[in-house]
Coordinates of C-alpha atoms in Angstrom, one line a residue:
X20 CA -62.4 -29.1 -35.2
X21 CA -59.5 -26.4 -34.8
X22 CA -56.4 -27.5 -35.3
X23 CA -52.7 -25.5 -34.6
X24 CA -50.3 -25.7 -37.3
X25 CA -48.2 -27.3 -35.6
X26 CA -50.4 -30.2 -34.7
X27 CA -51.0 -30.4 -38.7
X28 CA -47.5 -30.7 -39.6
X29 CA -46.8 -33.5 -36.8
X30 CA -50.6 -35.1 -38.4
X31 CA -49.0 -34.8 -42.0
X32 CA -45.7 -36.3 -41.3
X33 CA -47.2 -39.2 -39.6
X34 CA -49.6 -40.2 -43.2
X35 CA -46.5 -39.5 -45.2
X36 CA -43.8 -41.5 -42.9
X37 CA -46.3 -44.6 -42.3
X38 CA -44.0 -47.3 -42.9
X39 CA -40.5 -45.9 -42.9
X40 CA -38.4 -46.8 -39.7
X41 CA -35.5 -44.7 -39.1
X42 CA -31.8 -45.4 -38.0
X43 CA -29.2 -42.7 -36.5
X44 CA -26.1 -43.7 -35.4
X45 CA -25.1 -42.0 -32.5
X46 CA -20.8 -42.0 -33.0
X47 CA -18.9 -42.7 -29.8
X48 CA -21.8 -44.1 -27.5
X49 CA -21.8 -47.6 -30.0
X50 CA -25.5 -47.6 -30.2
X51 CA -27.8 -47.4 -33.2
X52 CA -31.0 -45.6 -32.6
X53 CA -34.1 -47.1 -34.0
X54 CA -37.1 -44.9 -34.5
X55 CA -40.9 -45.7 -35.0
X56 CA -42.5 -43.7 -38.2
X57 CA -43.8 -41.4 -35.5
X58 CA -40.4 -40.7 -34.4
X59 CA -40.6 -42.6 -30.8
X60 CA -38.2 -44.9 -29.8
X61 CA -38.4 -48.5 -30.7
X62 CA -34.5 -49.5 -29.1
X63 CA -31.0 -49.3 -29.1
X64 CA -28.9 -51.3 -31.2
X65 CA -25.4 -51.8 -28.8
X66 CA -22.5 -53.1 -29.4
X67 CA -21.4 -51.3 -32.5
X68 CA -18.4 -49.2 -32.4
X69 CA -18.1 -45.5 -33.2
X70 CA -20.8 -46.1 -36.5
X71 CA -20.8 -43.2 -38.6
X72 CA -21.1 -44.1 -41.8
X73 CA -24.2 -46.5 -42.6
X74 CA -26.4 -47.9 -45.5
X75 CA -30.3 -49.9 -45.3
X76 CA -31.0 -52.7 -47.9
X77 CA -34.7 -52.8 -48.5
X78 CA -34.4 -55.7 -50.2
X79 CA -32.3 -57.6 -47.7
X80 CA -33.8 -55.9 -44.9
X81 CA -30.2 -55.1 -43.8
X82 CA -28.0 -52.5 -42.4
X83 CA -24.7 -52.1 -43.6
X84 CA -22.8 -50.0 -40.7
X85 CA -19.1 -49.1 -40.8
X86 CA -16.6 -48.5 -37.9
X87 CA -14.9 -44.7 -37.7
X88 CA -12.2 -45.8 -35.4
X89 CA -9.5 -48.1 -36.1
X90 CA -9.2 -51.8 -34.7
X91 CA -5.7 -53.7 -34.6
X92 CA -5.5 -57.1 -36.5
X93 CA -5.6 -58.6 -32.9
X94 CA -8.4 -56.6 -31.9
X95 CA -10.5 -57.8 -35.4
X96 CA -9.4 -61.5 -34.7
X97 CA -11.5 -61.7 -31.1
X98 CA -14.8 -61.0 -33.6
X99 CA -17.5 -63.5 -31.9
X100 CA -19.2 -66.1 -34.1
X101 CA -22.5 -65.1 -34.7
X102 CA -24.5 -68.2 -33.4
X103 CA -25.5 -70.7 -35.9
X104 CA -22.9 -69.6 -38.7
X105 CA -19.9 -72.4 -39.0
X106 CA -16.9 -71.8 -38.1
X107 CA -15.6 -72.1 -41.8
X108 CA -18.3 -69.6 -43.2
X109 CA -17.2 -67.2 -40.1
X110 CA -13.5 -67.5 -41.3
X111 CA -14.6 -66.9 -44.9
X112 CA -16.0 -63.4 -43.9
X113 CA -13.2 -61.8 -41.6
X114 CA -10.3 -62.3 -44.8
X115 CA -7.2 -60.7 -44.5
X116 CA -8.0 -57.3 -45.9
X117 CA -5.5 -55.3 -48.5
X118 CA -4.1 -52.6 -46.8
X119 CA -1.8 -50.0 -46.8
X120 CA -1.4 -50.6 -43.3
X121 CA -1.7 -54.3 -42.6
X122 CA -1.2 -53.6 -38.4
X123 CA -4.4 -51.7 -38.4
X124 CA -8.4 -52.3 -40.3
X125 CA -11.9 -51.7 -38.9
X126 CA -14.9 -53.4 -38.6
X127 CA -18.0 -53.3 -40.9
X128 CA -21.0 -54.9 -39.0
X129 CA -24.3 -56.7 -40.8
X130 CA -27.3 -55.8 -38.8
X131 CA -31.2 -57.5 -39.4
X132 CA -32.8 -54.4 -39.0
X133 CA -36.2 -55.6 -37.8
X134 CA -34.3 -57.6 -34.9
X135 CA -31.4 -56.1 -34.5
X136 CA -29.1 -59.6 -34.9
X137 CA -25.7 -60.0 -35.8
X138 CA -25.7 -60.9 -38.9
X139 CA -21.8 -60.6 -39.9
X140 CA -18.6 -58.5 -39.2
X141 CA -16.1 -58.2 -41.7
X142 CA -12.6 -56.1 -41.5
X143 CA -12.0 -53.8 -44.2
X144 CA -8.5 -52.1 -43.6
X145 CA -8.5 -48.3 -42.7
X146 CA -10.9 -46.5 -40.5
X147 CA -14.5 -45.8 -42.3
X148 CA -16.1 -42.6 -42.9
X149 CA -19.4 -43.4 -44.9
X150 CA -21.4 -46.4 -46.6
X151 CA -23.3 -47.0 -49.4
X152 CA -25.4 -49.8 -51.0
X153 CA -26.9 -50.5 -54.0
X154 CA -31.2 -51.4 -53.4
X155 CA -30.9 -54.5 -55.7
X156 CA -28.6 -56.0 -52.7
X157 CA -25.1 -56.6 -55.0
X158 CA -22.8 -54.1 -53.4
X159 CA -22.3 -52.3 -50.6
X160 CA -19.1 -49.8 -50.7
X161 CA -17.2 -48.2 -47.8
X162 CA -14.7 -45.1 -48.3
X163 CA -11.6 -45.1 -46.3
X164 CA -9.9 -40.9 -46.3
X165 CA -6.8 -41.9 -44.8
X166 CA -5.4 -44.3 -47.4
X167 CA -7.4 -42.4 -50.7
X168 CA -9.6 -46.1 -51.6
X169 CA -12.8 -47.5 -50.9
X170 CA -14.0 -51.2 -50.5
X171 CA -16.3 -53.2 -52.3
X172 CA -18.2 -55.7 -50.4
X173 CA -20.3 -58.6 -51.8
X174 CA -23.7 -58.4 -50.1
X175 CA -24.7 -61.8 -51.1
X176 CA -21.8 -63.5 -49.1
X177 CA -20.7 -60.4 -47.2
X178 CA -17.2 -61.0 -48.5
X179 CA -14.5 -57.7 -49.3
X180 CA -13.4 -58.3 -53.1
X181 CA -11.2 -55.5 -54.1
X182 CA -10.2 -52.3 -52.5
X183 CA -9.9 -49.7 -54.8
X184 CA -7.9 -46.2 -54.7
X185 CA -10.2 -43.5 -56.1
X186 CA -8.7 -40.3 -55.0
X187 CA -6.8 -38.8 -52.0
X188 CA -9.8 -38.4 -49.2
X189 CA -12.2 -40.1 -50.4
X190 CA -15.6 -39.1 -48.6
X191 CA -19.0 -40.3 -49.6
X192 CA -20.5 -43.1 -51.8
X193 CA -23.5 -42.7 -54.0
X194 CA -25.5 -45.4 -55.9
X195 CA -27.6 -45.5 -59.2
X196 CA -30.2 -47.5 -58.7
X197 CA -30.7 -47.7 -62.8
X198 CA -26.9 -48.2 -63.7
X199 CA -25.8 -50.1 -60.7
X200 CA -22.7 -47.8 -60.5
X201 CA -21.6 -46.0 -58.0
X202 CA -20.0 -42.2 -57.4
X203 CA -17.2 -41.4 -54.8
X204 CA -16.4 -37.8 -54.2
X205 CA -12.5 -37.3 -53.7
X206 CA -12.9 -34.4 -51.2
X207 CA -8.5 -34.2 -52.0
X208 CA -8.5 -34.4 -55.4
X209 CA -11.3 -32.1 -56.4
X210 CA -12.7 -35.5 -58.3
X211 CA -15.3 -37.9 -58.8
X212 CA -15.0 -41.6 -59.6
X213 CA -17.5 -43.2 -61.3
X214 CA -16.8 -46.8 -60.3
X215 CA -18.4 -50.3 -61.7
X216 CA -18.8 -52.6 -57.8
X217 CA -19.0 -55.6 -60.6
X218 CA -15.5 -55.2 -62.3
X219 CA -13.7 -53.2 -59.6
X220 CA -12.7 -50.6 -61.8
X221 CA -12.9 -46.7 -62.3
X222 CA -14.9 -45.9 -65.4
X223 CA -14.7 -42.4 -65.2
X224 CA -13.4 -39.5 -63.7
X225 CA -15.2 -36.4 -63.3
X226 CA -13.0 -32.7 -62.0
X227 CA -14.6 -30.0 -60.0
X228 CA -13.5 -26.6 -59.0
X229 CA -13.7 -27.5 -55.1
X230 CA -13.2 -30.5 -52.8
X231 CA -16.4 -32.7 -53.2
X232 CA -17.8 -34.4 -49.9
X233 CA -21.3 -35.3 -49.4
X234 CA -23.7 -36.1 -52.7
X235 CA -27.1 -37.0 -53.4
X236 CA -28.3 -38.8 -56.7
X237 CA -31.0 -36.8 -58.5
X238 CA -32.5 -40.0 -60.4
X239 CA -35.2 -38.2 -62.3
X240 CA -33.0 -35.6 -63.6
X241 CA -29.9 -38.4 -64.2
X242 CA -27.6 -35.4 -62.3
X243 CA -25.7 -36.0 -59.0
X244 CA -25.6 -33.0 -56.7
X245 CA -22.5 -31.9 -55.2
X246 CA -21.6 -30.6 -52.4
X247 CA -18.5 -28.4 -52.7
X248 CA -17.8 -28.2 -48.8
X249 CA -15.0 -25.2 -48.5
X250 CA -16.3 -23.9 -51.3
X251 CA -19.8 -23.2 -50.1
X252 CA -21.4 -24.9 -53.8
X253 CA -23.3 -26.9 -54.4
X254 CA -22.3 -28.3 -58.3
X255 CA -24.8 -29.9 -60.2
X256 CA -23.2 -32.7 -62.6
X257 CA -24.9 -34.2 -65.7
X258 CA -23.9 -38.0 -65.4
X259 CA -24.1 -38.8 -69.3
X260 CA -21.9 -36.4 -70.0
X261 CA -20.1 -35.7 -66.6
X262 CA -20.5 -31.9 -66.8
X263 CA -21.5 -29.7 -64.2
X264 CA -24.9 -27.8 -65.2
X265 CA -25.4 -25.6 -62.9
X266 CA -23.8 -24.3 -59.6
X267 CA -25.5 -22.7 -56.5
X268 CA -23.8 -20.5 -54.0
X269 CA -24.4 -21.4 -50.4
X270 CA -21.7 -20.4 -48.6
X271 CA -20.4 -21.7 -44.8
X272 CA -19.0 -25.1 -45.4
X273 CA -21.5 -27.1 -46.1
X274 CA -22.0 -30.7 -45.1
X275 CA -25.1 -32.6 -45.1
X276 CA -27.2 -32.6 -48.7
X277 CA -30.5 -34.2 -49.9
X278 CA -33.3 -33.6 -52.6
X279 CA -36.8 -34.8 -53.5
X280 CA -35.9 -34.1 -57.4
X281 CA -37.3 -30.7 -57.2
X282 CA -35.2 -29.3 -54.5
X283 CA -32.5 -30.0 -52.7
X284 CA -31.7 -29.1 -49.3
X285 CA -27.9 -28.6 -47.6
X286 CA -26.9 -27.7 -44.2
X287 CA -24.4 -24.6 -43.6
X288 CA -22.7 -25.5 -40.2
X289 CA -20.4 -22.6 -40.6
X290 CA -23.7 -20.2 -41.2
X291 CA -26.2 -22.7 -38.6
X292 CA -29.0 -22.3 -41.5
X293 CA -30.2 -24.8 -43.4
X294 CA -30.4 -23.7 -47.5
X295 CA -33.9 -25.2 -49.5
X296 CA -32.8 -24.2 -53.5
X297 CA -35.4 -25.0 -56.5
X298 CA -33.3 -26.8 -59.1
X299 CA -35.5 -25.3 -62.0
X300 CA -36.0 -21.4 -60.8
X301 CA -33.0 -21.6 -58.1
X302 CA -34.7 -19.5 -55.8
X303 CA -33.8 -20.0 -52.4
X304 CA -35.2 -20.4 -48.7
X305 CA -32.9 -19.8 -45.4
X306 CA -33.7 -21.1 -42.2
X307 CA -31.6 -20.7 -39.0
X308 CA -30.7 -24.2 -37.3
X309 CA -28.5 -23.5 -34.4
X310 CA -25.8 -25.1 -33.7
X311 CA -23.8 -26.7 -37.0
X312 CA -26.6 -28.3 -39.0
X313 CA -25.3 -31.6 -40.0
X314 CA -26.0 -34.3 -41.4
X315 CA -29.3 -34.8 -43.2
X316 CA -31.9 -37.5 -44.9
X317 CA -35.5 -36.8 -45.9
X318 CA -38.0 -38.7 -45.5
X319 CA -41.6 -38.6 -47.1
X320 CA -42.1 -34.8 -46.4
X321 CA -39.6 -35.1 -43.1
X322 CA -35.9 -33.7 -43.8
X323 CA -34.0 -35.0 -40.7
X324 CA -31.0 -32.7 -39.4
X325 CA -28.2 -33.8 -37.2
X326 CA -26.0 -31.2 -35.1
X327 CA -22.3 -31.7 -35.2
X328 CA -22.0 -29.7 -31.8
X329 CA -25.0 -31.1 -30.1
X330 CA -26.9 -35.0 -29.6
X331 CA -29.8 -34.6 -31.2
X332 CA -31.7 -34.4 -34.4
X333 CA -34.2 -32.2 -36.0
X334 CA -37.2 -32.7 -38.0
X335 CA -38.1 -30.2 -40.1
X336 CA -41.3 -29.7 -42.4
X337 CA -39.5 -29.6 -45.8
X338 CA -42.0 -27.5 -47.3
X339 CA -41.7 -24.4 -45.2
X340 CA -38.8 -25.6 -43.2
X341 CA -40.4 -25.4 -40.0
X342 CA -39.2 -27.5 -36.9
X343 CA -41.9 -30.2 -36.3
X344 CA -39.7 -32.1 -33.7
X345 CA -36.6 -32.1 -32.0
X346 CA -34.9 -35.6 -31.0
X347 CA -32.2 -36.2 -27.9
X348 CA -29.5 -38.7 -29.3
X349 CA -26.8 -40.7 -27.2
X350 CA -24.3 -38.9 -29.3
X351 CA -23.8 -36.7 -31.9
X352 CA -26.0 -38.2 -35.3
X353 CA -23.8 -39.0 -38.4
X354 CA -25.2 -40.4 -41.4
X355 CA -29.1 -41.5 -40.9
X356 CA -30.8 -43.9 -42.8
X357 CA -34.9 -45.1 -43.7
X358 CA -36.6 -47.9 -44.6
X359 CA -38.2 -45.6 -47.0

């Protein structure tokens, strides 16, 4: 049997995807796209403002999606009940939220992810950008830019417990699965805080040269990879000792990151490639992805690209980089997530 190499690519990513659903927000059309392992469409989720940020919870079988645009307090008060929750449990979960700005806060929505129910919305004040969660189900945190914090939320009663400042533009949330810690990159202050969800507090600080945005744990190498968005870096920072180890140039503002521990990947929007770099040898492969690679997630041998100029989403090979699939979106794709 002859078969194109195309066809064994698509073959390939099926075996290694098998049981990984995929999510992608798709921004201002309020819907949440749910993918089959074969990348057809299983539904829409509706009814979820402007998600950009968002986080899955293997062990809760839960996603964790946050709200980009702004809702008044009166707007937040008109949340519906979710049926068979009390009335004093519902109260319990939509707390005033500490804000710098008590006229406005946004909405972070509880999905099931199997059947798409409402499982809770809770206000969080500030607009949020993206949303992380730790996989033992403790924690979920949500960075807020505009007022330089982030929140912790409770995942066991989906309550907000503290909203901490971490830096001026606070950008992305990463969590150690090990350490149950988790990293913000403060694109404003050229920092990142290593914060403990349990205490509410900033353990350490880490400085960078550039303005830090998205990140991506490296777990087997105990390093958190950096990328260094105006900069066009990518830093690569030892978490014992909060030193950076090594540094790649990139170049063309870079955005989305990801890495299977051997390489990491990052999207140039300002170049349209997308960069593959070995983190022993730092040799690197370029691929053109036109327009404005964005966003990213991998998953099994499938790294997923957004477009920030276009709705839709491709799916690369990520050993040769080779476009197995491209997906229409609603919107434009912000920050994907995998039941992987």
């Amino acid at each position: 049997m002859n078969l194109s190499v195309t066809s064994i690519a698509i073959f390939s990513a099926l075996i290694m995807n098998a049981n990984a659903d995929i999510y992608i927000p798709e921004g201002n059309s309020g819907t949440i796209l749910h993918l089959a392992p074969d990348f057809s469409i299983i539904d829409r989720i509706n009814g979820v403002e402007n998600v950009h940020g968002m986080a899955f919870i293997t062990s809760k079988n839960l996603i964790v999606a946050g709200n980009l645009s702004a809702s008044s307090k009166d707007e937040a008060e008109k949340i519906n009940k979710p049926e068979g929750m009390s009335q004093a449990e519902h109260d319990s979960h939509h707390q005033a939220a500490p804000s710098d700005n008590e006229a406005e806060t946004s909405i972070v929505t509880f999905l099931d992810a199997k059947s798409h129910k409402l499982v809770a919305k809770i206000e969080v004040p500030g607009v949020v950008h993206h949303v992380e969660a730790d996989q033992a189900g403790h924690y979920a945190v949500v960075t807020h830019p505009a007022i330089a914090s982030v929140s912790i939320i409770d995942l066991e009663t989906r309550r907000l417990v503290s909203t901490l400042k971490t830096g001026e533009i606070p950008e992305y949330a990463v969590a150690d699965p090990t350490s149950g810690l988790f990293y913000i990159s403060n694109a404003g202050s050229k920092t990142i805080s290593e914060i403990d969800p349990a205490s509410q507090k900033i353990l350490r600080t880490f400085q960078l040269d550039g303005g830090p945005k998205h990140m991506r744990l490296i777990t087997k190498l105990g390093a958190l990879a950096v990328a260094e968005a105006d900069e066009g870096t990518v830093s690569i920072l030892d978490l014992n000792t909060g030193n950076t180890v090594s540094r790649f140039d990139v170049g063309g503002e870079l955005h989305g990151i990801e890495s299977d521990g051997d390489f990491l990947y990052v999207s140039a929007r300002e170049k349209d490639t997308v960069v593959r770099i070995g983190l022993q040898n730092g040799i690197k492969k370029t691929v053109e992805l036109s327009e404005q690679p964005y966003h990213m997630t991998l998953v099994g041998s499938d790294l997923l690209v957004s477009s920030a100029s276009d709705a839709l989403v491709w799916v690369l090979n990520s050993k040769n980089l080779q476009i197995v699939k491209t997906l229409e979106t609603a919107d434009i794709a912000h920050q994907m997530v995998s039941t992987q």
